[in-house]
Short mmCIF file of C-alpha atoms and ligand atoms in Angstrom, two decimals:
data_model
loop_
_atom_site.label_atom_id
_atom_site.label_comp_id
_atom_site.label_asym_id
_atom_site.label_seq_id
_atom_site.Cartn_x
_atom_site.Cartn_y
_atom_site.Cartn_z
CA MET A 1 51.54 -11.03 44.27
CA GLU A 2 48.77 -9.05 42.59
CA THR A 3 45.82 -8.33 44.91
CA LEU A 4 42.45 -8.20 43.17
CA LEU A 5 39.80 -5.95 44.72
CA LEU A 6 36.45 -7.09 43.32
CA ASN A 7 32.84 -6.22 44.03
CA ALA A 8 31.20 -9.21 45.63
CA ASP A 9 29.06 -10.85 42.94
CA GLU A 10 28.44 -14.38 41.74
CA LYS A 11 31.64 -14.50 39.66
CA SER A 12 33.97 -13.11 42.34
CA LEU A 13 32.37 -15.38 44.97
CA ASP A 14 33.15 -18.39 42.74
CA LEU A 15 36.75 -17.22 42.44
CA ALA A 16 36.95 -16.68 46.22
CA SER A 17 35.59 -20.14 46.85
CA SER A 18 38.09 -21.83 44.54
CA LEU A 19 40.98 -19.84 46.07
CA LEU A 20 39.92 -21.04 49.54
CA HIS A 21 39.81 -24.65 48.27
CA ASP A 22 43.36 -24.13 46.90
CA GLY A 23 44.59 -23.12 50.35
CA LYS A 24 44.80 -19.39 49.47
CA LEU A 25 43.62 -16.37 51.49
CA VAL A 26 40.55 -14.26 50.73
CA ALA A 27 39.47 -11.09 52.56
CA PHE A 28 35.71 -10.69 52.83
CA PRO A 29 33.22 -8.39 54.55
CA THR A 30 31.30 -9.44 57.65
CA GLU A 31 28.84 -7.40 59.71
CA THR A 32 31.60 -6.79 62.31
CA VAL A 33 34.83 -6.06 60.37
CA TYR A 34 36.52 -7.48 57.24
CA GLY A 35 37.92 -10.97 57.80
CA LEU A 36 41.02 -12.64 56.31
CA GLY A 37 39.83 -16.16 55.55
CA ALA A 38 41.47 -19.53 54.93
CA ASP A 39 40.23 -23.13 54.96
CA ALA A 40 40.24 -23.83 58.72
CA MET A 41 41.12 -27.52 58.21
CA ASN A 42 44.18 -26.75 56.03
CA ARG A 43 47.17 -26.21 58.31
CA ASP A 44 49.35 -24.47 55.71
CA ALA A 45 46.55 -22.15 54.64
CA VAL A 46 45.97 -21.22 58.29
CA LEU A 47 49.68 -20.56 58.80
CA SER A 48 49.68 -18.16 55.86
CA ILE A 49 47.07 -16.02 57.69
CA PHE A 50 49.60 -15.51 60.48
CA SER A 51 52.36 -14.50 58.06
CA ALA A 52 50.16 -12.12 56.00
CA LYS A 53 49.06 -10.33 59.19
CA GLY A 54 52.33 -10.58 61.11
CA ARG A 55 50.14 -12.12 63.84
CA PRO A 56 51.80 -13.78 66.85
CA ALA A 57 51.36 -17.57 66.57
CA ASP A 58 49.82 -17.76 70.07
CA ASN A 59 46.80 -15.61 69.13
CA PRO A 60 44.02 -18.04 68.06
CA LEU A 61 41.59 -17.54 65.18
CA ILE A 62 37.80 -17.56 64.95
CA VAL A 63 36.24 -20.22 62.70
CA HIS A 64 33.31 -19.01 60.58
CA ILE A 65 30.46 -21.30 59.56
CA TYR A 66 27.16 -20.84 57.72
CA ASP A 67 25.26 -23.80 59.17
CA ARG A 68 25.21 -25.39 62.63
CA SER A 69 25.68 -28.85 61.10
CA GLN A 70 29.31 -27.82 60.46
CA LEU A 71 29.93 -27.81 64.24
CA LYS A 72 30.03 -31.64 64.20
CA GLU A 73 33.48 -31.65 62.59
CA LEU A 74 34.84 -28.91 64.85
CA CYS A 75 33.69 -29.29 68.44
CA THR A 76 31.29 -30.61 71.05
CA ILE A 77 28.21 -28.52 71.83
CA PRO A 78 27.30 -27.73 75.46
CA GLU A 79 23.59 -27.31 76.24
CA GLN A 80 23.93 -23.63 77.17
CA ALA A 81 25.23 -22.86 73.68
CA VAL A 82 21.94 -23.81 72.05
CA SER A 83 19.86 -20.91 73.40
CA LEU A 84 22.69 -18.50 72.57
CA MET A 85 22.95 -19.79 69.00
CA ASP A 86 19.13 -19.61 68.70
CA ALA A 87 19.15 -16.00 69.86
CA PHE A 88 22.27 -14.53 68.26
CA TRP A 89 23.34 -16.59 65.24
CA PRO A 90 23.84 -15.52 62.59
CA GLY A 91 25.35 -12.42 64.19
CA PRO A 92 28.30 -10.87 66.06
CA LEU A 93 28.65 -13.48 68.84
CA THR A 94 31.65 -15.86 68.99
CA LEU A 95 31.35 -18.87 71.30
CA LEU A 96 34.13 -21.03 72.68
CA PHE A 97 33.69 -24.82 72.37
CA GLU A 98 35.81 -27.85 73.32
CA LYS A 99 37.64 -28.58 70.09
CA LEU A 100 37.79 -31.93 68.26
CA PRO A 101 41.21 -33.28 67.20
CA ALA A 102 40.47 -32.62 63.50
CA VAL A 103 40.81 -28.87 64.07
CA PRO A 104 44.47 -27.96 63.48
CA ASP A 105 46.31 -26.66 66.55
CA GLU A 106 47.41 -23.68 64.45
CA VAL A 107 43.80 -22.41 64.45
CA THR A 108 43.46 -22.52 68.23
CA ALA A 109 47.09 -21.67 69.06
CA GLY A 110 47.31 -24.97 70.90
CA LEU A 111 44.30 -24.25 73.16
CA PRO A 112 41.80 -27.04 73.88
CA THR A 113 38.96 -24.70 72.82
CA VAL A 114 37.93 -23.43 69.40
CA ALA A 115 36.13 -20.10 68.82
CA VAL A 116 33.24 -20.28 66.31
CA ARG A 117 30.87 -17.74 64.85
CA MET A 118 28.15 -17.62 62.17
CA PRO A 119 28.29 -14.23 60.42
CA SER A 120 25.10 -12.57 59.18
CA HIS A 121 26.60 -10.43 56.42
CA PRO A 122 25.11 -11.60 53.11
CA VAL A 123 28.53 -11.73 51.37
CA ALA A 124 30.16 -13.69 54.21
CA ALA A 125 27.19 -16.06 54.33
CA ALA A 126 27.21 -16.53 50.55
CA LEU A 127 30.95 -17.23 50.50
CA LEU A 128 30.75 -19.76 53.34
CA ARG A 129 27.78 -21.44 51.68
CA SER A 130 29.46 -21.61 48.30
CA CYS A 131 32.79 -23.03 49.54
CA ARG A 132 31.19 -25.27 52.19
CA LEU A 133 34.34 -25.02 54.31
CA PRO A 134 34.75 -23.87 57.87
CA VAL A 135 36.76 -20.67 57.34
CA ALA A 136 39.28 -19.45 59.91
CA ALA A 137 39.28 -15.67 59.71
CA PRO A 138 40.79 -13.05 61.99
CA SER A 139 40.33 -9.38 61.18
CA ALA A 140 42.00 -8.53 57.84
CA ASN A 141 44.40 -5.89 59.22
CA SER A 142 48.14 -6.07 59.81
CA SER A 143 48.60 -7.16 63.41
CA GLY A 144 48.38 -4.22 65.83
CA ARG A 145 46.57 -1.86 63.42
CA PRO A 146 42.88 -0.95 63.72
CA SER A 147 40.60 -3.61 62.23
CA PRO A 148 39.34 -2.87 58.70
CA THR A 149 35.74 -1.73 58.30
CA LYS A 150 36.05 -0.91 54.57
CA ALA A 151 37.64 -2.77 51.65
CA SER A 152 40.06 0.16 51.20
CA HIS A 153 41.39 -0.45 54.75
CA VAL A 154 42.13 -4.07 53.83
CA LEU A 155 43.95 -2.95 50.70
CA GLU A 156 46.10 -0.56 52.80
CA ASP A 157 47.34 -3.48 54.90
CA MET A 158 47.17 -6.51 52.56
CA GLN A 159 48.12 -5.24 49.10
CA GLY A 160 50.63 -7.67 47.54
CA LYS A 161 50.12 -10.21 50.33
CA ILE A 162 46.82 -11.89 49.37
CA PRO A 163 45.22 -12.69 46.00
CA LEU A 164 41.67 -11.36 46.57
CA ILE A 165 39.62 -8.85 48.54
CA LEU A 166 35.84 -9.00 48.15
CA ASP A 167 34.33 -5.52 48.48
CA GLY A 168 30.99 -5.45 50.28
CA GLY A 169 30.98 -1.80 51.39
CA SER A 170 31.25 -0.60 55.00
CA CYS A 171 30.70 -3.01 57.88
CA ASP A 172 27.52 -2.36 59.90
CA VAL A 173 28.71 -3.03 63.45
CA GLY A 174 32.26 -1.81 62.85
CA LEU A 175 33.75 -3.57 65.92
CA GLU A 176 34.76 -7.23 66.20
CA SER A 177 32.41 -9.88 67.59
CA THR A 178 31.69 -10.45 71.26
CA VAL A 179 33.77 -13.45 72.44
CA LEU A 180 31.94 -15.42 75.16
CA ASP A 181 33.30 -18.28 77.29
CA ILE A 182 30.51 -20.55 78.59
CA LEU A 183 32.82 -23.47 79.37
CA HIS A 184 34.33 -22.36 82.67
CA GLY A 185 31.61 -21.57 85.26
CA THR A 186 30.09 -18.07 85.09
CA PRO A 187 29.64 -17.11 81.43
CA THR A 188 32.36 -14.53 80.76
CA ILE A 189 32.81 -11.96 78.03
CA LEU A 190 36.44 -12.18 76.96
CA ARG A 191 36.01 -9.46 74.34
CA PRO A 192 32.97 -7.14 74.23
CA GLY A 193 31.27 -6.50 70.89
CA GLY A 194 27.93 -5.91 69.22
CA VAL A 195 26.09 -8.54 71.33
CA THR A 196 26.09 -6.86 74.73
CA LYS A 197 26.33 -8.22 78.29
CA GLU A 198 22.73 -7.09 78.83
CA MET A 199 21.51 -9.01 75.74
CA LEU A 200 23.35 -12.17 76.84
CA GLU A 201 21.95 -11.98 80.38
CA GLN A 202 18.43 -11.76 79.03
CA VAL A 203 18.85 -15.01 77.12
CA LEU A 204 20.90 -16.92 79.72
CA HIS A 205 18.79 -15.76 82.71
CA THR A 206 21.98 -15.49 84.71
CA GLU A 207 24.67 -12.93 85.38
CA VAL A 208 27.40 -12.61 82.76
CA ALA A 209 30.89 -11.56 83.87
CA VAL A 210 33.32 -9.38 81.93
CA ALA A 211 37.03 -10.29 81.87
CA GLY A 212 39.02 -7.85 84.01
CA SER A 213 41.40 -6.84 81.23
CA VAL A 214 38.57 -5.45 79.06
CA LEU A 215 38.86 -1.98 80.62
CA ARG A 216 42.41 -2.01 81.94
CA PRO A 217 45.82 -3.34 80.87
CA LEU A 218 46.64 -6.94 81.60
CA ARG A 219 48.82 -7.19 84.74
CA PRO A 220 52.25 -8.79 84.23
CA ASP A 221 51.29 -11.75 86.47
CA GLU A 222 47.88 -12.25 84.80
CA THR A 223 47.02 -14.93 82.19
CA ALA A 224 45.01 -13.60 79.27
CA LEU A 225 41.72 -15.53 79.04
CA SER A 226 41.60 -14.37 75.44
CA PRO A 227 45.17 -14.41 74.10
CA GLY A 228 44.47 -11.45 71.78
CA MET A 229 44.09 -9.24 74.87
CA ARG A 230 47.84 -9.52 75.50
CA TYR A 231 48.79 -7.54 72.49
CA LYS A 232 48.99 -3.87 71.64
CA HIS A 233 46.04 -3.28 69.39
CA TYR A 234 44.04 -0.69 67.52
CA ALA A 235 46.79 1.82 68.12
CA PRO A 236 47.28 4.66 65.66
CA LYS A 237 50.78 6.12 65.40
CA ALA A 238 49.70 9.15 67.47
CA SER A 239 49.80 9.15 71.25
CA VAL A 240 46.16 8.87 72.35
CA VAL A 241 44.92 10.03 75.76
CA LEU A 242 41.35 9.66 77.05
CA VAL A 243 39.72 12.45 79.04
CA GLU A 244 36.89 11.59 81.42
CA GLY A 245 34.77 13.51 83.91
CA LYS A 246 31.77 15.87 83.96
CA GLU A 247 30.99 17.51 80.64
CA PRO A 248 32.18 21.10 81.38
CA SER A 249 35.44 19.90 82.95
CA VAL A 250 36.09 17.54 80.03
CA LEU A 251 35.54 20.30 77.49
CA SER A 252 37.88 22.73 79.26
CA ALA A 253 40.51 20.01 79.80
CA LEU A 254 40.37 19.11 76.08
CA ARG A 255 40.87 22.79 75.13
CA GLU A 256 43.78 23.14 77.56
CA LEU A 257 45.49 19.89 76.49
CA TYR A 258 45.06 20.76 72.82
CA ARG A 259 46.47 24.27 73.30
CA LYS A 260 49.56 23.01 75.13
CA GLU A 261 50.52 20.35 72.57
CA ALA A 262 49.69 22.49 69.53
CA ALA A 263 51.80 25.33 71.00
CA ALA A 264 54.68 22.86 71.32
CA GLY A 265 54.42 22.28 67.57
CA LYS A 266 52.74 18.86 67.71
CA LYS A 267 50.07 17.98 65.16
CA THR A 268 47.17 17.62 67.59
CA CYS A 269 43.42 17.03 67.51
CA VAL A 270 40.50 16.12 69.75
CA LEU A 271 37.98 13.31 69.19
CA CYS A 272 34.59 14.51 70.36
CA PHE A 273 30.86 13.90 70.13
CA THR A 274 28.95 15.62 67.30
CA GLU A 275 27.24 17.68 70.02
CA HIS A 276 30.59 19.24 71.07
CA LEU A 277 31.99 20.12 67.61
CA ASN A 278 31.09 23.81 67.95
CA GLN A 279 32.44 24.22 71.47
CA LEU A 280 35.75 22.65 70.42
CA GLN A 281 36.02 24.33 67.04
CA ASP A 282 39.53 25.70 67.76
CA CYS A 283 40.88 22.26 68.70
CA SER A 284 40.80 20.49 65.31
CA PRO A 285 37.73 18.51 66.41
CA HIS A 286 37.12 15.07 64.84
CA ASP A 287 33.52 13.88 65.04
CA ILE A 288 33.24 10.40 66.65
CA GLY A 289 29.43 10.46 66.29
CA SER A 290 26.49 11.51 68.41
CA ALA A 291 26.60 10.73 72.15
CA ALA A 292 23.00 9.60 71.72
CA HIS A 293 23.90 6.93 69.12
CA MET A 294 26.46 4.50 70.46
CA GLU A 295 26.13 2.28 67.37
CA GLU A 296 27.20 5.23 65.22
CA ILE A 297 30.30 5.76 67.37
CA ALA A 298 31.14 2.03 67.21
CA GLY A 299 30.72 2.02 63.42
CA ARG A 300 33.09 4.97 62.92
CA LEU A 301 35.80 4.24 65.47
CA PHE A 302 38.29 2.16 63.45
CA ASP A 303 37.94 4.35 60.36
CA MET A 304 38.65 7.35 62.60
CA LEU A 305 41.77 5.72 64.07
CA ARG A 306 43.06 5.01 60.55
CA THR A 307 42.28 8.58 59.45
CA LEU A 308 44.47 9.91 62.28
CA ASP A 309 47.42 8.05 60.75
CA LEU A 310 46.67 9.32 57.25
CA GLU A 311 46.61 12.87 58.66
CA GLY A 312 49.96 12.36 60.40
CA MET A 313 48.44 13.17 63.80
CA GLU A 314 50.92 13.07 66.73
CA CYS A 315 48.74 13.88 69.77
CA VAL A 316 45.09 12.91 70.18
CA PHE A 317 42.79 13.66 73.11
CA SER A 318 39.46 11.87 73.17
CA GLU A 319 36.15 12.02 74.98
CA VAL A 320 34.92 8.73 76.48
CA VAL A 321 31.53 6.98 76.48
CA PRO A 322 29.79 5.17 79.36
CA PRO A 323 30.94 1.52 79.36
CA GLU A 324 27.41 0.13 79.03
CA GLY A 325 25.73 -1.73 76.18
CA VAL A 326 27.81 -1.34 73.01
CA GLY A 327 29.70 1.40 74.92
CA LEU A 328 31.66 -1.36 76.70
CA ALA A 329 33.08 -2.52 73.35
CA VAL A 330 33.81 1.07 72.29
CA MET A 331 35.69 1.75 75.55
CA ASN A 332 37.64 -1.51 75.23
CA ARG A 333 38.90 -0.55 71.74
CA LEU A 334 39.43 3.14 72.57
CA GLY A 335 41.14 2.20 75.84
CA ARG A 336 43.54 -0.13 74.06
CA ALA A 337 44.24 2.45 71.33
CA ALA A 338 45.25 4.76 74.20
CA ALA A 339 47.11 2.03 76.13
CA PHE A 340 44.48 2.96 78.78
CA ARG A 341 46.09 6.36 79.46
CA THR A 342 43.31 8.46 81.02
CA ILE A 343 43.13 11.98 82.42
CA HIS A 344 40.43 12.65 85.06
CA ALA A 345 39.24 16.15 84.23
CA ASP A 346 37.41 16.71 87.57
CA ASP A 347 40.50 16.07 89.71
P1 LIG B 1 40.30 -11.45 65.60
O1 LIG B 1 39.66 -12.51 64.77
O2 LIG B 1 41.48 -10.80 64.99
O3 LIG B 1 39.24 -10.50 66.00
O4 LIG B 1 40.80 -12.16 66.90
C1 LIG B 1 40.13 -13.25 67.47
C2 LIG B 1 39.97 -13.09 68.95
O5 LIG B 1 39.32 -14.23 69.48
C3 LIG B 1 41.31 -12.93 69.66
O6 LIG B 1 41.24 -11.88 70.58
C4 LIG B 1 41.47 -14.25 70.38
O7 LIG B 1 42.19 -14.11 71.55
C5 LIG B 1 40.02 -14.73 70.60
N1 LIG B 1 39.98 -16.19 70.60
C6 LIG B 1 39.99 -17.01 69.53
N2 LIG B 1 39.99 -18.31 69.92
C7 LIG B 1 40.00 -18.31 71.27
C8 LIG B 1 40.02 -19.32 72.26
N3 LIG B 1 40.03 -20.60 71.94
N4 LIG B 1 40.01 -18.94 73.57
C9 LIG B 1 39.98 -17.64 73.90
N5 LIG B 1 39.97 -16.62 73.00
C10 LIG B 1 39.98 -16.94 71.70
MG1 LIG B 2 41.94 -8.71 65.08
#
């Protein structure tokens, strides 16, 4: 299959909309990452998302809408959802709702809940508005790879597998949406993202919990609240190890770890803050962004993980960020890229 990569304009949006109506797949930019969309009410179209991505069938999809009136055909709306939608939609917050029978089980992987989000990216919003369909769209990467934050990333993974990629430049947030469960007691973040725990607490006037497996691997006996958390994710081909501790100990540990692996002939690098580039200049430093700008780090992370593969990196040692605000989402993705392997530099 030929894969068209087109700038998002009126003509390509029309084409995208008619492809979606025909049950075909279209990759499009959102403010979080690029999505791989299909008509959410068309079972076969939804199934083709799973085959294009190589996604396990038990990992449910997020349904994208442009107007709250579309919820009527998808789900019931609990009262608590209203203030959250008022505050954060359109934007990077996905809410779980009790699903209606019309939503195919393939979308929700058989779960009684459906995840819904209203994206704010102008191209995503224009596409949803023009096709007037609820669009099921996971991230447009091959399963297990870092999510795409540029159209070129989508092409790397989806060339020959889908008919159209709409190019809308780089994604602003650069990490997937926050997934929030408000249906089962204490509101719980199943996946952290651009809408932070602190922001949610301000609107809900109550404490928000974070699922245990956000910052550690799922235990063998544990059920994943968010099925996606079960799977290896965001992992580059290199072995990634995180290094935490006080700044001087982290810097000397990074130098030591780099030296050892490089001396053993491994293609090695360190991921560090802009502020540490000079001090780590002999360690093939890769700039993850300024420690003072967490949004910058979030926006670069997936592109950085893909770059490591393109460079043929074998060993990667990375600094960590405090798991607060957007830092929680950064540490979730970085932690999973490293399979949560961490060295404590102060020990
Ligand atoms: P992706 O769109 O690739 O970012 O993946 C969607 C994420 O949303 C996955 O991690 C899913 O586990 C999560 N998700 C989607 N639907 C549900 C649901 N009904 N219950 C819990 N998590 C969900
Ligand atoms: Mg994904």
